[in-house]
Amino acid sequence: MKIAGIVILYHPEATVIQYVQTYLSIVDVLYISDNTPEINPQLANALQQIPKVQYLHDGNNMGIAYRLNQAAKLAIAAGYEWLLTMDQDSYFEPNVAEQYMHCVAGNIQKNSTAMFGITMLEKPKQSIDCMPRQVTELITSGSLVNLPICIANGGFDEQLFIDLVDHEYCYRCKSKGYGIIQFDNIFLCHSIGVAIAARSVATGQRSTRSLHSPVRLYYMLRNYWYVHKKYPTGFDKELSQQKKSIQVRIKNYFLYGKQKAQLASYLLKAYIDYRKGRMGKINK
């Protein structure tokens, strides 16, 4: 298998250098696409010194979908068949990435599978079995994209900019008869949002919650309406779960976030922009 990789950066921590090393062995080239407008010379230089890395920076935040499509086109032009997509805060534990590729290479359905992926919600017990399972959606991070299928189906939807880019792509591929396979034995270490310790209003118990910024919640809500309209049937269960997840995140921010008025403004803007068809990058 000829595999390229892409990791998209946005104001990354220096830990990305260590994280990249956990999957570098399974790719022939790694595109590091930096969406941060201002370049960090020290970090950029360190990344460029890593074997196999091609560092891309044009001073613009073009979002997730555009960078994925950019990497897909570069990889196809260079003769690659698969694209490993990673987040800057994701990494594999030792030997897991190699086991992942072993499972993909041995899967008899790989040529008709649009995307392979991993589990991240609960670390599974160690298993030598690959445990493949047909699913409806995967997250971008840790996924392996079949490039011929990706290009043939128009790539990732750049109208979304960020959030639900991965799920919309999966829905589109599933609706056209392609497989989406998750390996339940492969675990990805991945962080979501900003974790804070807060006391529950209902029970008084302290627990950790993940908070997203008001602008990120804008994208989640606007894009949910867009995807729901794009797929009025066929993915009711998945979109219902998406709706509940977004509602919980909005509620958590109103309860524990600091910029409640700004969030309310962004949520109103999300509705207005969706209704007026203003997609892509937010116009603040």
mmCIF file of C-alpha atoms in Angstrom:
data_model
loop_
_atom_site.group_PDB
_atom_site.id
_atom_site.type_symbol
_atom_site.label_atom_id
_atom_site.label_comp_id
_atom_site.label_asym_id
_atom_site.label_seq_id
_atom_site.Cartn_x
_atom_site.Cartn_y
_atom_site.Cartn_z
ATOM 1 C CA MET A 1 0.000 0.000 0.000
ATOM 2 C CA LYS A 2 1.246 3.469 -0.935
ATOM 3 C CA ILE A 3 0.252 5.777 1.905
ATOM 4 C CA ALA A 4 0.608 9.526 2.341
ATOM 5 C CA GLY A 5 -0.378 11.386 5.485
ATOM 6 C CA ILE A 6 -1.761 14.800 6.369
ATOM 7 C CA VAL A 7 -1.829 16.571 9.725
ATOM 8 C CA ILE A 8 -3.479 19.979 9.876
ATOM 9 C CA LEU A 9 -2.123 22.511 12.362
ATOM 10 C CA TYR A 10 -3.672 25.574 13.967
ATOM 11 C CA HIS A 11 -1.680 27.278 16.727
ATOM 12 C CA PRO A 12 -0.112 23.908 17.607
ATOM 13 C CA GLU A 13 1.763 23.001 20.755
ATOM 14 C CA ALA A 14 5.344 21.758 20.494
ATOM 15 C CA THR A 15 4.039 18.276 21.395
ATOM 16 C CA VAL A 16 2.994 17.854 17.761
ATOM 17 C CA ILE A 17 6.624 16.949 17.007
ATOM 18 C CA GLN A 18 6.405 13.918 19.304
ATOM 19 C CA TYR A 19 2.922 13.006 18.101
ATOM 20 C CA VAL A 20 4.017 12.927 14.459
ATOM 21 C CA GLN A 21 6.678 10.361 15.322
ATOM 22 C CA THR A 22 4.007 7.858 16.415
ATOM 23 C CA TYR A 23 2.687 7.382 12.871
ATOM 24 C CA LEU A 24 5.591 8.481 10.672
ATOM 25 C CA SER A 25 6.685 4.894 10.103
ATOM 26 C CA ILE A 26 3.468 3.945 8.281
ATOM 27 C CA VAL A 27 3.504 6.750 5.687
ATOM 28 C CA ASP A 28 5.867 7.444 2.796
ATOM 29 C CA VAL A 29 5.288 11.200 2.944
ATOM 30 C CA LEU A 30 3.623 13.400 5.564
ATOM 31 C CA TYR A 31 2.099 16.707 4.524
ATOM 32 C CA ILE A 32 1.990 19.093 7.473
ATOM 33 C CA SER A 33 -0.435 21.849 6.531
ATOM 34 C CA ASP A 34 -0.301 24.820 8.896
ATOM 35 C CA ASN A 35 -3.484 26.894 9.014
ATOM 36 C CA THR A 36 -1.947 29.316 11.540
ATOM 37 C CA PRO A 37 -1.712 32.737 9.858
ATOM 38 C CA GLU A 38 1.542 33.689 11.593
ATOM 39 C CA ILE A 39 4.324 31.180 11.114
ATOM 40 C CA ASN A 40 6.254 29.916 14.147
ATOM 41 C CA PRO A 41 9.808 29.813 12.719
ATOM 42 C CA GLN A 42 11.234 27.567 15.430
ATOM 43 C CA LEU A 43 8.458 24.988 15.207
ATOM 44 C CA ALA A 44 8.339 25.152 11.410
ATOM 45 C CA ASN A 45 12.073 24.536 11.194
ATOM 46 C CA ALA A 46 11.857 21.599 13.606
ATOM 47 C CA LEU A 47 9.051 20.019 11.570
ATOM 48 C CA GLN A 48 10.925 20.492 8.297
ATOM 49 C CA GLN A 49 13.871 18.571 9.736
ATOM 50 C CA ILE A 50 11.763 15.452 10.226
ATOM 51 C CA PRO A 51 12.284 12.852 7.469
ATOM 52 C CA LYS A 52 9.326 12.406 5.079
ATOM 53 C CA VAL A 53 7.752 15.739 6.082
ATOM 54 C CA GLN A 54 6.592 18.347 3.578
ATOM 55 C CA TYR A 55 5.649 21.481 5.512
ATOM 56 C CA LEU A 56 2.972 23.654 3.872
ATOM 57 C CA HIS A 57 2.194 27.191 5.010
ATOM 58 C CA ASP A 58 0.636 30.008 2.987
ATOM 59 C CA GLY A 59 -0.399 32.364 5.795
ATOM 60 C CA ASN A 60 -4.119 31.620 5.497
ATOM 61 C CA ASN A 61 -6.553 29.669 7.632
ATOM 62 C CA MET A 62 -8.387 27.742 4.927
ATOM 63 C CA GLY A 63 -10.168 25.315 7.235
ATOM 64 C CA ILE A 64 -10.133 21.531 7.386
ATOM 65 C CA ALA A 65 -11.923 20.506 4.182
ATOM 66 C CA TYR A 66 -9.740 22.652 1.908
ATOM 67 C CA ARG A 67 -6.516 21.301 3.430
ATOM 68 C CA LEU A 68 -7.718 17.708 3.179
ATOM 69 C CA ASN A 69 -8.538 18.224 -0.499
ATOM 70 C CA GLN A 70 -5.198 19.931 -1.061
ATOM 71 C CA ALA A 71 -3.340 16.971 0.455
ATOM 72 C CA ALA A 72 -5.474 14.472 -1.475
ATOM 73 C CA LYS A 73 -4.586 16.152 -4.774
ATOM 74 C CA LEU A 74 -0.883 16.269 -3.901
ATOM 75 C CA ALA A 75 -0.921 12.615 -2.878
ATOM 76 C CA ILE A 76 -2.778 11.462 -6.008
ATOM 77 C CA ALA A 77 -0.356 13.394 -8.215
ATOM 78 C CA ALA A 78 2.542 11.684 -6.443
ATOM 79 C CA GLY A 79 1.049 8.219 -7.015
ATOM 80 C CA TYR A 80 -0.372 7.491 -3.557
ATOM 81 C CA GLU A 81 -3.524 5.438 -3.067
ATOM 82 C CA TRP A 82 -4.333 6.159 0.580
ATOM 83 C CA LEU A 83 -4.235 9.230 2.821
ATOM 84 C CA LEU A 84 -3.871 9.000 6.598
ATOM 85 C CA THR A 85 -5.597 12.016 8.158
ATOM 86 C CA MET A 86 -4.495 13.176 11.611
ATOM 87 C CA ASP A 87 -5.175 16.010 14.054
ATOM 88 C CA GLN A 88 -2.369 17.910 15.735
ATOM 89 C CA ASP A 89 -3.393 16.597 19.165
ATOM 90 C CA SER A 90 -3.742 12.932 18.178
ATOM 91 C CA TYR A 91 -1.229 10.120 18.454
ATOM 92 C CA PHE A 92 -0.894 6.342 18.567
ATOM 93 C CA GLU A 93 0.589 4.329 21.376
ATOM 94 C CA PRO A 94 3.625 2.133 20.472
ATOM 95 C CA ASN A 95 3.011 -0.438 17.708
ATOM 96 C CA VAL A 96 -0.656 0.518 17.310
ATOM 97 C CA ALA A 97 -0.192 2.363 14.009
ATOM 98 C CA GLU A 98 1.615 -0.642 12.534
ATOM 99 C CA GLN A 99 -1.165 -2.971 13.693
ATOM 100 C CA TYR A 100 -3.681 -0.604 12.113
ATOM 101 C CA MET A 101 -1.984 -0.830 8.724
ATOM 102 C CA HIS A 102 -1.777 -4.613 9.046
ATOM 103 C CA CYS A 103 -5.555 -4.695 9.536
ATOM 104 C CA VAL A 104 -6.190 -2.446 6.542
ATOM 105 C CA ALA A 105 -3.826 -4.348 4.237
ATOM 106 C CA GLY A 106 -5.510 -7.637 5.093
ATOM 107 C CA ASN A 107 -9.073 -6.419 4.712
ATOM 108 C CA ILE A 108 -10.718 -8.025 1.693
ATOM 109 C CA GLN A 109 -13.105 -5.062 1.273
ATOM 110 C CA LYS A 110 -10.453 -2.349 1.144
ATOM 111 C CA ASN A 111 -10.881 -1.525 -2.548
ATOM 112 C CA SER A 112 -14.578 -0.710 -2.055
ATOM 113 C CA THR A 113 -14.074 1.016 1.295
ATOM 114 C CA ALA A 114 -14.016 4.812 1.234
ATOM 115 C CA MET A 115 -12.544 5.210 4.707
ATOM 116 C CA PHE A 116 -11.067 3.100 7.468
ATOM 117 C CA GLY A 117 -10.996 4.370 11.027
ATOM 118 C CA ILE A 118 -10.311 3.740 14.669
ATOM 119 C CA THR A 119 -12.030 3.898 18.041
ATOM 120 C CA MET A 120 -11.320 6.612 20.583
ATOM 121 C CA LEU A 121 -14.158 6.651 23.081
ATOM 122 C CA GLU A 122 -12.992 3.693 25.150
ATOM 123 C CA LYS A 123 -9.633 1.969 25.006
ATOM 124 C CA PRO A 124 -10.218 -1.679 24.025
ATOM 125 C CA LYS A 125 -8.495 -4.654 25.540
ATOM 126 C CA GLN A 126 -5.443 -5.789 23.620
ATOM 127 C CA SER A 127 -6.383 -8.046 20.750
ATOM 128 C CA ILE A 128 -4.551 -9.614 17.847
ATOM 129 C CA ASP A 129 -7.832 -9.704 15.923
ATOM 130 C CA CYS A 130 -8.615 -6.727 13.708
ATOM 131 C CA MET A 131 -12.298 -6.538 14.684
ATOM 132 C CA PRO A 132 -13.593 -4.646 11.591
ATOM 133 C CA ARG A 133 -17.096 -3.217 11.751
ATOM 134 C CA GLN A 134 -19.167 -1.400 9.146
ATOM 135 C CA VAL A 135 -20.194 2.003 10.528
ATOM 136 C CA THR A 136 -21.905 5.106 9.185
ATOM 137 C CA GLU A 137 -19.433 7.773 10.269
ATOM 138 C CA LEU A 138 -15.843 8.243 11.420
ATOM 139 C CA ILE A 139 -13.856 11.196 12.692
ATOM 140 C CA THR A 140 -11.099 12.626 10.507
ATOM 141 C CA SER A 141 -8.295 11.975 12.953
ATOM 142 C CA GLY A 142 -6.841 8.516 12.593
ATOM 143 C CA SER A 143 -8.759 7.732 9.419
ATOM 144 C CA LEU A 144 -7.365 6.262 6.224
ATOM 145 C CA VAL A 145 -8.988 7.668 3.089
ATOM 146 C CA ASN A 146 -9.189 5.722 -0.169
ATOM 147 C CA LEU A 147 -7.897 8.386 -2.567
ATOM 148 C CA PRO A 148 -9.380 7.137 -5.881
ATOM 149 C CA ILE A 149 -12.821 7.004 -4.240
ATOM 150 C CA CYS A 150 -12.270 10.405 -2.605
ATOM 151 C CA ILE A 151 -11.363 12.131 -5.853
ATOM 152 C CA ALA A 152 -14.174 10.403 -7.772
ATOM 153 C CA ASN A 153 -16.711 11.630 -5.213
ATOM 154 C CA GLY A 154 -15.631 15.257 -5.189
ATOM 155 C CA GLY A 155 -13.469 15.241 -2.079
ATOM 156 C CA PHE A 156 -14.463 16.921 1.160
ATOM 157 C CA ASP A 157 -17.174 19.593 1.251
ATOM 158 C CA GLU A 158 -15.401 22.946 1.612
ATOM 159 C CA GLN A 159 -18.702 24.687 2.408
ATOM 160 C CA LEU A 160 -18.336 23.282 5.936
ATOM 161 C CA PHE A 161 -14.854 24.758 6.577
ATOM 162 C CA ILE A 162 -14.556 22.869 9.895
ATOM 163 C CA ASP A 163 -16.836 20.528 11.869
ATOM 164 C CA LEU A 164 -18.888 17.692 10.357
ATOM 165 C CA VAL A 165 -16.481 17.613 7.410
ATOM 166 C CA ASP A 166 -15.699 13.982 8.190
ATOM 167 C CA HIS A 167 -19.271 12.893 8.879
ATOM 168 C CA GLU A 168 -20.690 14.547 5.777
ATOM 169 C CA TYR A 169 -18.048 12.802 3.669
ATOM 170 C CA CYS A 170 -18.957 9.451 5.219
ATOM 171 C CA TYR A 171 -22.674 9.996 4.590
ATOM 172 C CA ARG A 172 -21.980 10.860 0.957
ATOM 173 C CA CYS A 173 -19.839 7.759 0.438
ATOM 174 C CA LYS A 174 -22.323 5.493 2.223
ATOM 175 C CA SER A 175 -25.174 6.842 0.115
ATOM 176 C CA LYS A 176 -23.200 5.850 -2.981
ATOM 177 C CA GLY A 177 -22.607 2.306 -1.770
ATOM 178 C CA TYR A 178 -19.056 2.539 -0.440
ATOM 179 C CA GLY A 179 -18.004 1.010 2.852
ATOM 180 C CA ILE A 180 -16.937 2.830 6.028
ATOM 181 C CA ILE A 181 -15.044 0.457 8.325
ATOM 182 C CA GLN A 182 -13.940 0.972 11.911
ATOM 183 C CA PHE A 183 -11.442 -1.328 13.638
ATOM 184 C CA ASP A 184 -12.631 -1.714 17.204
ATOM 185 C CA ASN A 185 -9.238 -2.976 18.341
ATOM 186 C CA ILE A 186 -7.341 0.138 17.217
ATOM 187 C CA PHE A 187 -7.303 2.997 19.707
ATOM 188 C CA LEU A 188 -6.294 6.601 19.021
ATOM 189 C CA CYS A 189 -5.285 9.006 21.749
ATOM 190 C CA HIS A 190 -7.190 12.195 20.976
ATOM 191 C CA SER A 191 -8.286 15.259 22.919
ATOM 192 C CA ILE A 192 -11.490 17.200 22.238
ATOM 193 C CA GLY A 193 -11.951 20.835 23.181
ATOM 194 C CA VAL A 194 -10.685 22.452 26.370
ATOM 195 C CA ALA A 195 -11.169 20.324 29.455
ATOM 196 C CA ILE A 196 -12.231 22.073 32.665
ATOM 197 C CA ALA A 197 -13.213 20.806 36.103
ATOM 198 C CA ALA A 198 -16.664 22.091 37.034
ATOM 199 C CA ARG A 199 -19.357 21.386 39.616
ATOM 200 C CA SER A 200 -22.657 20.085 38.263
ATOM 201 C CA VAL A 201 -25.559 22.483 38.758
ATOM 202 C CA ALA A 202 -27.920 19.529 39.257
ATOM 203 C CA THR A 203 -25.894 17.241 41.559
ATOM 204 C CA GLY A 204 -23.093 19.400 42.938
ATOM 205 C CA GLN A 205 -20.534 16.777 41.909
ATOM 206 C CA ARG A 206 -17.297 17.948 40.287
ATOM 207 C CA SER A 207 -16.355 16.412 36.942
ATOM 208 C CA THR A 208 -14.364 17.190 33.816
ATOM 209 C CA ARG A 209 -16.147 18.805 30.888
ATOM 210 C CA SER A 210 -14.973 19.679 27.412
ATOM 211 C CA LEU A 211 -15.696 23.257 26.348
ATOM 212 C CA HIS A 212 -15.523 24.614 22.820
ATOM 213 C CA SER A 213 -15.170 28.281 21.948
ATOM 214 C CA PRO A 214 -18.233 30.305 20.837
ATOM 215 C CA VAL A 215 -16.958 30.471 17.252
ATOM 216 C CA ARG A 216 -16.460 26.694 17.182
ATOM 217 C CA LEU A 217 -20.006 26.205 18.417
ATOM 218 C CA TYR A 218 -21.132 28.524 15.618
ATOM 219 C CA TYR A 219 -19.628 26.133 13.062
ATOM 220 C CA MET A 220 -21.096 23.071 14.771
ATOM 221 C CA LEU A 221 -24.626 24.471 14.771
ATOM 222 C CA ARG A 222 -24.560 26.056 11.309
ATOM 223 C CA ASN A 223 -23.014 22.976 9.734
ATOM 224 C CA TYR A 224 -25.457 20.643 11.461
ATOM 225 C CA TRP A 225 -28.366 22.447 9.772
ATOM 226 C CA TYR A 226 -26.534 22.363 6.443
ATOM 227 C CA VAL A 227 -25.825 18.613 6.618
ATOM 228 C CA HIS A 228 -29.325 17.843 7.867
ATOM 229 C CA LYS A 229 -30.762 19.647 4.843
ATOM 230 C CA LYS A 230 -28.324 17.882 2.511
ATOM 231 C CA TYR A 231 -29.340 14.450 3.844
ATOM 232 C CA PRO A 232 -33.056 14.684 4.753
ATOM 233 C CA THR A 233 -33.321 10.894 4.866
ATOM 234 C CA GLY A 234 -31.058 7.930 5.452
ATOM 235 C CA PHE A 235 -29.086 9.221 8.432
ATOM 236 C CA ASP A 236 -31.807 10.184 10.908
ATOM 237 C CA LYS A 237 -30.223 8.354 13.864
ATOM 238 C CA GLU A 238 -26.771 9.835 13.282
ATOM 239 C CA LEU A 239 -28.050 13.382 12.808
ATOM 240 C CA SER A 240 -30.269 13.095 15.867
ATOM 241 C CA GLN A 241 -27.196 12.134 17.906
ATOM 242 C CA GLN A 242 -25.308 15.069 16.400
ATOM 243 C CA LYS A 243 -28.099 17.422 17.428
ATOM 244 C CA LYS A 244 -28.096 16.140 21.015
ATOM 245 C CA SER A 245 -24.304 16.389 21.217
ATOM 246 C CA ILE A 246 -24.339 20.008 20.029
ATOM 247 C CA GLN A 247 -27.127 20.882 22.455
ATOM 248 C CA VAL A 248 -25.103 19.462 25.352
ATOM 249 C CA ARG A 249 -22.008 21.410 24.318
ATOM 250 C CA ILE A 250 -23.970 24.632 24.043
ATOM 251 C CA LYS A 251 -25.591 24.008 27.432
ATOM 252 C CA ASN A 252 -22.215 23.307 29.032
ATOM 253 C CA TYR A 253 -20.800 26.545 27.694
ATOM 254 C CA PHE A 254 -23.743 28.580 28.977
ATOM 255 C CA LEU A 255 -23.308 26.930 32.385
ATOM 256 C CA TYR A 256 -19.518 26.980 32.676
ATOM 257 C CA GLY A 257 -18.107 29.226 29.921
ATOM 258 C CA LYS A 258 -17.054 32.841 30.372
ATOM 259 C CA GLN A 259 -18.318 34.524 27.184
ATOM 260 C CA LYS A 260 -22.025 33.754 27.313
ATOM 261 C CA ALA A 261 -23.162 36.907 25.515
ATOM 262 C CA GLN A 262 -20.698 36.248 22.716
ATOM 263 C CA LEU A 263 -21.954 32.677 22.406
ATOM 264 C CA ALA A 264 -25.556 33.872 22.129
ATOM 265 C CA SER A 265 -24.492 36.265 19.367
ATOM 266 C CA TYR A 266 -22.658 33.530 17.481
ATOM 267 C CA LEU A 267 -25.589 31.116 17.746
ATOM 268 C CA LEU A 268 -27.915 33.727 16.278
ATOM 269 C CA LYS A 269 -25.391 34.361 13.517
ATOM 270 C CA ALA A 270 -25.193 30.618 12.831
ATOM 271 C CA TYR A 271 -28.936 30.541 12.160
ATOM 272 C CA ILE A 272 -28.902 33.658 10.000
ATOM 273 C CA ASP A 273 -25.892 32.528 7.966
ATOM 274 C CA TYR A 274 -27.387 29.079 7.400
ATOM 275 C CA ARG A 275 -30.686 30.531 6.215
ATOM 276 C CA LYS A 276 -28.888 32.942 3.874
ATOM 277 C CA GLY A 277 -26.561 30.247 2.549
ATOM 278 C CA ARG A 278 -23.435 31.903 3.946
ATOM 279 C CA MET A 279 -21.108 28.949 4.356
ATOM 280 C CA GLY A 280 -17.341 28.436 4.411
ATOM 281 C CA LYS A 281 -15.229 30.546 6.755
ATOM 282 C CA ILE A 282 -17.189 32.759 9.149
ATOM 283 C CA ASN A 283 -17.351 36.445 8.284
ATOM 284 C CA LYS A 284 -17.070 38.094 11.685
#
